[in-house]
Amino acid sequence: MGLDVARIRGDFPILCRQVHGNRIVFLDSAASAQKPVSVLDAMDRFQRSSYANVHRGVYTIAEEATAAFEAARAAVARFVGAGASSEIVFTRNATEAVNLVAYTWGRANLAPGDAVVLTEMEHHANVVPWLMLAEERGVELRWIPLTPDFRLDLTHADDLLRGAKLLTVSAMSNVLGTINEIGPLARAAHAAGALVLVDACQYVPHSATDVAEWGADFAAFSAHKMLGPSGIGALWARAELLETMPPFLGGGEMIRDVTKAGFATNDVPWKFEAGTPAITEAIGWHAAIDYLEAIGMADVRAHEVELTGYALDALSDRFGERLTIYGPCDTAVRGGTVSFLFDGIHAHDVSQVLDEDGVCVRAGHHCAKPLMRVLGVPATSRASFYVYNDEADVDALVVALEKAEKFFAL
Amino acid sequence: MAEYEDLYREIILDHYRAPRNRGELPVPPAHKIEGFNPLCGDEVVLYLMVTDGVVTDVKIAGQGCSISQASTSMMSAAVKGKPVAEARKLIRAFKALMSIHESKLDGVGDGSDLAAELENVRFGDLEALQGVVKFPVRIKCATLAWNTLAQGLDEAAAD
């Protein structure tokens, strides 16, 4: 393995604790990742030494805080290959970033009968905002279906895209682990006259990301899935789109001038950032990016490809057909998120038994109920990997699953 | 003994593996009520027949974890053939059984108000679900069937 996982794990205080007397085996990074001490320290140091509101004061620490906040924006822009810092709008999370597009671009550009194309593997965050527009103004939703090996079935993509205004698609499924190739999808969408929004919140933490290379128009992602704090995410959008989009929330920061009769908006990206932002969290996100860049995103991806292959082999070797894995078996087209289900044992019951061994996996519908309906299951268990996981974690998962299977055996 | 063995008592696993009153009833005259646990995707479909103030028949469909399905099975056995008033009393008592622990944790009370609901109630098999209170995340799994029943009794009363 390329990564020194033992050393990395030492950087994460929470991974040193025990649960029910066992070493914690954290396999739920797809829900939210743990934080290295460098992120915790950066936030603590900032709060102790330079904290003030941003873009307001002219005193020293206010200027320091503003500089650090904008440096974080620049780091985020660089990390995803944005053309400029001004193309990064800070939001609360990836969900808010998608909603921002639906709320501002969507309401300015979508009329009754206009079509939005999405896929059956989308997270609720990339489904419900469009359902809301469908309800509110009769926007038509078209769904790209799945192939039997859990990838997008693009057989009829051109038909689905014809006349559509927007394609919105996940770069990596939070349930199946499937990685969708954005480049060709974006070209097909653009050829049909549609813009492209990418839900990148499962992809950005695990692979080198270049939004320019994707050729997309919008991308949504968040800090907390990539070792940073919760409470901050970002929308990347091409500058000319941000310029023409109406503002989102109204308030301080987003204005240039306000009179009793009206207001003029601030420059992008601040036009979309009403109110005091998540300042300390931005500083934490910057530190998380530094941490990941020190490892190298190519090495992060290589590590997860290897570990995912090990996990898929271990699960099928040990449990065979009694356990179904929902996701591609080819590690080249999937990330380190592995959903599975025992025949006849509910995912929640499995998780409960795993917890006894300190093994943390997610159980449920993973905020993807349309996908669960396509798969024909009410819930799955999901193990997801990151830089601090290794083969020993997978082995612990398998041992705990053996116990669960034995306990619930009919 | 693993902690979870306190949750999964044998009688619970028995109801999970061999659920009572599975099936459907013709609607109408029966009422069909669907209950969902948005957290985990558990689903209860309850068919309820109420005649002259008595729960004359109950059938259950849907899918979910062992706790939700066992609780649903036990509920169906407990209220079938009982007067509606008694079923409602059992709902209150069961929810008190599930929430007494929570309200103590929240520090909002000592649980004595809820204890009144539990007096003179015979739980039978349902007693086994008491272990659920030690696993707060699972309480919603246990109460799903009872909330669905309450909704069904309300709908039947509105006829």
PDB file of N, CA, C and O in Angstrom, chain A residues 90-101 248-249:
ATOM      1  N   PHE A  90     -19.242  30.097  -1.077  1.00  0.00           N
ATOM      2  CA  PHE A  90     -19.363  29.295   0.143  1.00  0.00           C
ATOM      3  C   PHE A  90     -20.835  29.142   0.513  1.00  0.00           C
ATOM      4  O   PHE A  90     -21.611  30.107   0.471  1.00  0.00           O
ATOM      5  N   THR A  91     -21.195  27.915   0.876  1.00  0.00           N
ATOM      6  CA  THR A  91     -22.560  27.607   1.304  1.00  0.00           C
ATOM      7  C   THR A  91     -22.471  26.863   2.630  1.00  0.00           C
ATOM      8  O   THR A  91     -21.376  26.662   3.154  1.00  0.00           O
ATOM      9  N   ARG A  92     -23.600  26.428   3.152  1.00  0.00           N
ATOM     10  CA  ARG A  92     -23.569  25.644   4.391  1.00  0.00           C
ATOM     11  C   ARG A  92     -23.080  24.231   4.133  1.00  0.00           C
ATOM     12  O   ARG A  92     -22.468  23.600   4.976  1.00  0.00           O
ATOM     13  N   ASN A  93     -23.425  23.697   2.964  1.00  0.00           N
ATOM     14  CA  ASN A  93     -23.092  22.312   2.628  1.00  0.00           C
ATOM     15  C   ASN A  93     -23.380  22.102   1.139  1.00  0.00           C
ATOM     16  O   ASN A  93     -23.813  23.037   0.457  1.00  0.00           O
ATOM     17  N   ALA A  94     -23.159  20.902   0.661  1.00  0.00           N
ATOM     18  CA  ALA A  94     -23.403  20.628  -0.758  1.00  0.00           C
ATOM     19  C   ALA A  94     -24.896  20.736  -1.076  1.00  0.00           C
ATOM     20  O   ALA A  94     -25.284  21.178  -2.158  1.00  0.00           O
ATOM     21  N   THR A  95     -25.730  20.328  -0.135  1.00  0.00           N
ATOM     22  CA  THR A  95     -27.177  20.423  -0.325  1.00  0.00           C
ATOM     23  C   THR A  95     -27.590  21.859  -0.621  1.00  0.00           C
ATOM     24  O   THR A  95     -28.364  22.127  -1.543  1.00  0.00           O
ATOM     25  N   GLU A  96     -27.048  22.801   0.166  1.00  0.00           N
ATOM     26  CA  GLU A  96     -27.409  24.195  -0.065  1.00  0.00           C
ATOM     27  C   GLU A  96     -26.885  24.678  -1.416  1.00  0.00           C
ATOM     28  O   GLU A  96     -27.516  25.508  -2.075  1.00  0.00           O
ATOM     29  N   ALA A  97     -25.740  24.136  -1.836  1.00  0.00           N
ATOM     30  CA  ALA A  97     -25.184  24.537  -3.135  1.00  0.00           C
ATOM     31  C   ALA A  97     -26.124  24.124  -4.274  1.00  0.00           C
ATOM     32  O   ALA A  97     -26.381  24.905  -5.196  1.00  0.00           O
ATOM     33  N   VAL A  98     -26.656  22.900  -4.200  1.00  0.00           N
ATOM     34  CA  VAL A  98     -27.601  22.450  -5.228  1.00  0.00           C
ATOM     35  C   VAL A  98     -28.871  23.302  -5.166  1.00  0.00           C
ATOM     36  O   VAL A  98     -29.398  23.746  -6.196  1.00  0.00           O
ATOM     37  N   ASN A  99     -29.339  23.546  -3.954  1.00  0.00           N
ATOM     38  CA  ASN A  99     -30.549  24.357  -3.790  1.00  0.00           C
ATOM     39  C   ASN A  99     -30.358  25.774  -4.314  1.00  0.00           C
ATOM     40  O   ASN A  99     -31.287  26.376  -4.855  1.00  0.00           O
ATOM     41  N   LEU A 100     -29.133  26.295  -4.138  1.00  0.00           N
ATOM     42  CA  LEU A 100     -28.845  27.639  -4.638  1.00  0.00           C
ATOM     43  C   LEU A 100     -29.062  27.692  -6.156  1.00  0.00           C
ATOM     44  O   LEU A 100     -29.672  28.611  -6.680  1.00  0.00           O
ATOM     45  N   VAL A 101     -28.569  26.655  -6.845  1.00  0.00           N
ATOM     46  CA  VAL A 101     -28.733  26.608  -8.310  1.00  0.00           C
ATOM     47  C   VAL A 101     -30.219  26.493  -8.660  1.00  0.00           C
ATOM     48  O   VAL A 101     -30.726  27.214  -9.528  1.00  0.00           O
ATOM     49  N   PHE A 248     -29.388  34.894  -4.027  1.00  0.00           N
ATOM     50  CA  PHE A 248     -30.045  33.791  -3.307  1.00  0.00           C
ATOM     51  C   PHE A 248     -30.710  34.380  -2.061  1.00  0.00           C
ATOM     52  O   PHE A 248     -31.803  34.919  -2.156  1.00  0.00           O
ATOM     53  N   LEU A 249     -30.058  34.361  -0.943  1.00  0.00           N
ATOM     54  CA  LEU A 249     -30.629  34.961   0.267  1.00  0.00           C
ATOM     55  C   LEU A 249     -30.258  36.437   0.312  1.00  0.00           C
ATOM     56  O   LEU A 249     -29.214  36.837  -0.188  1.00  0.00           O
TER      57      LEU A 249
END
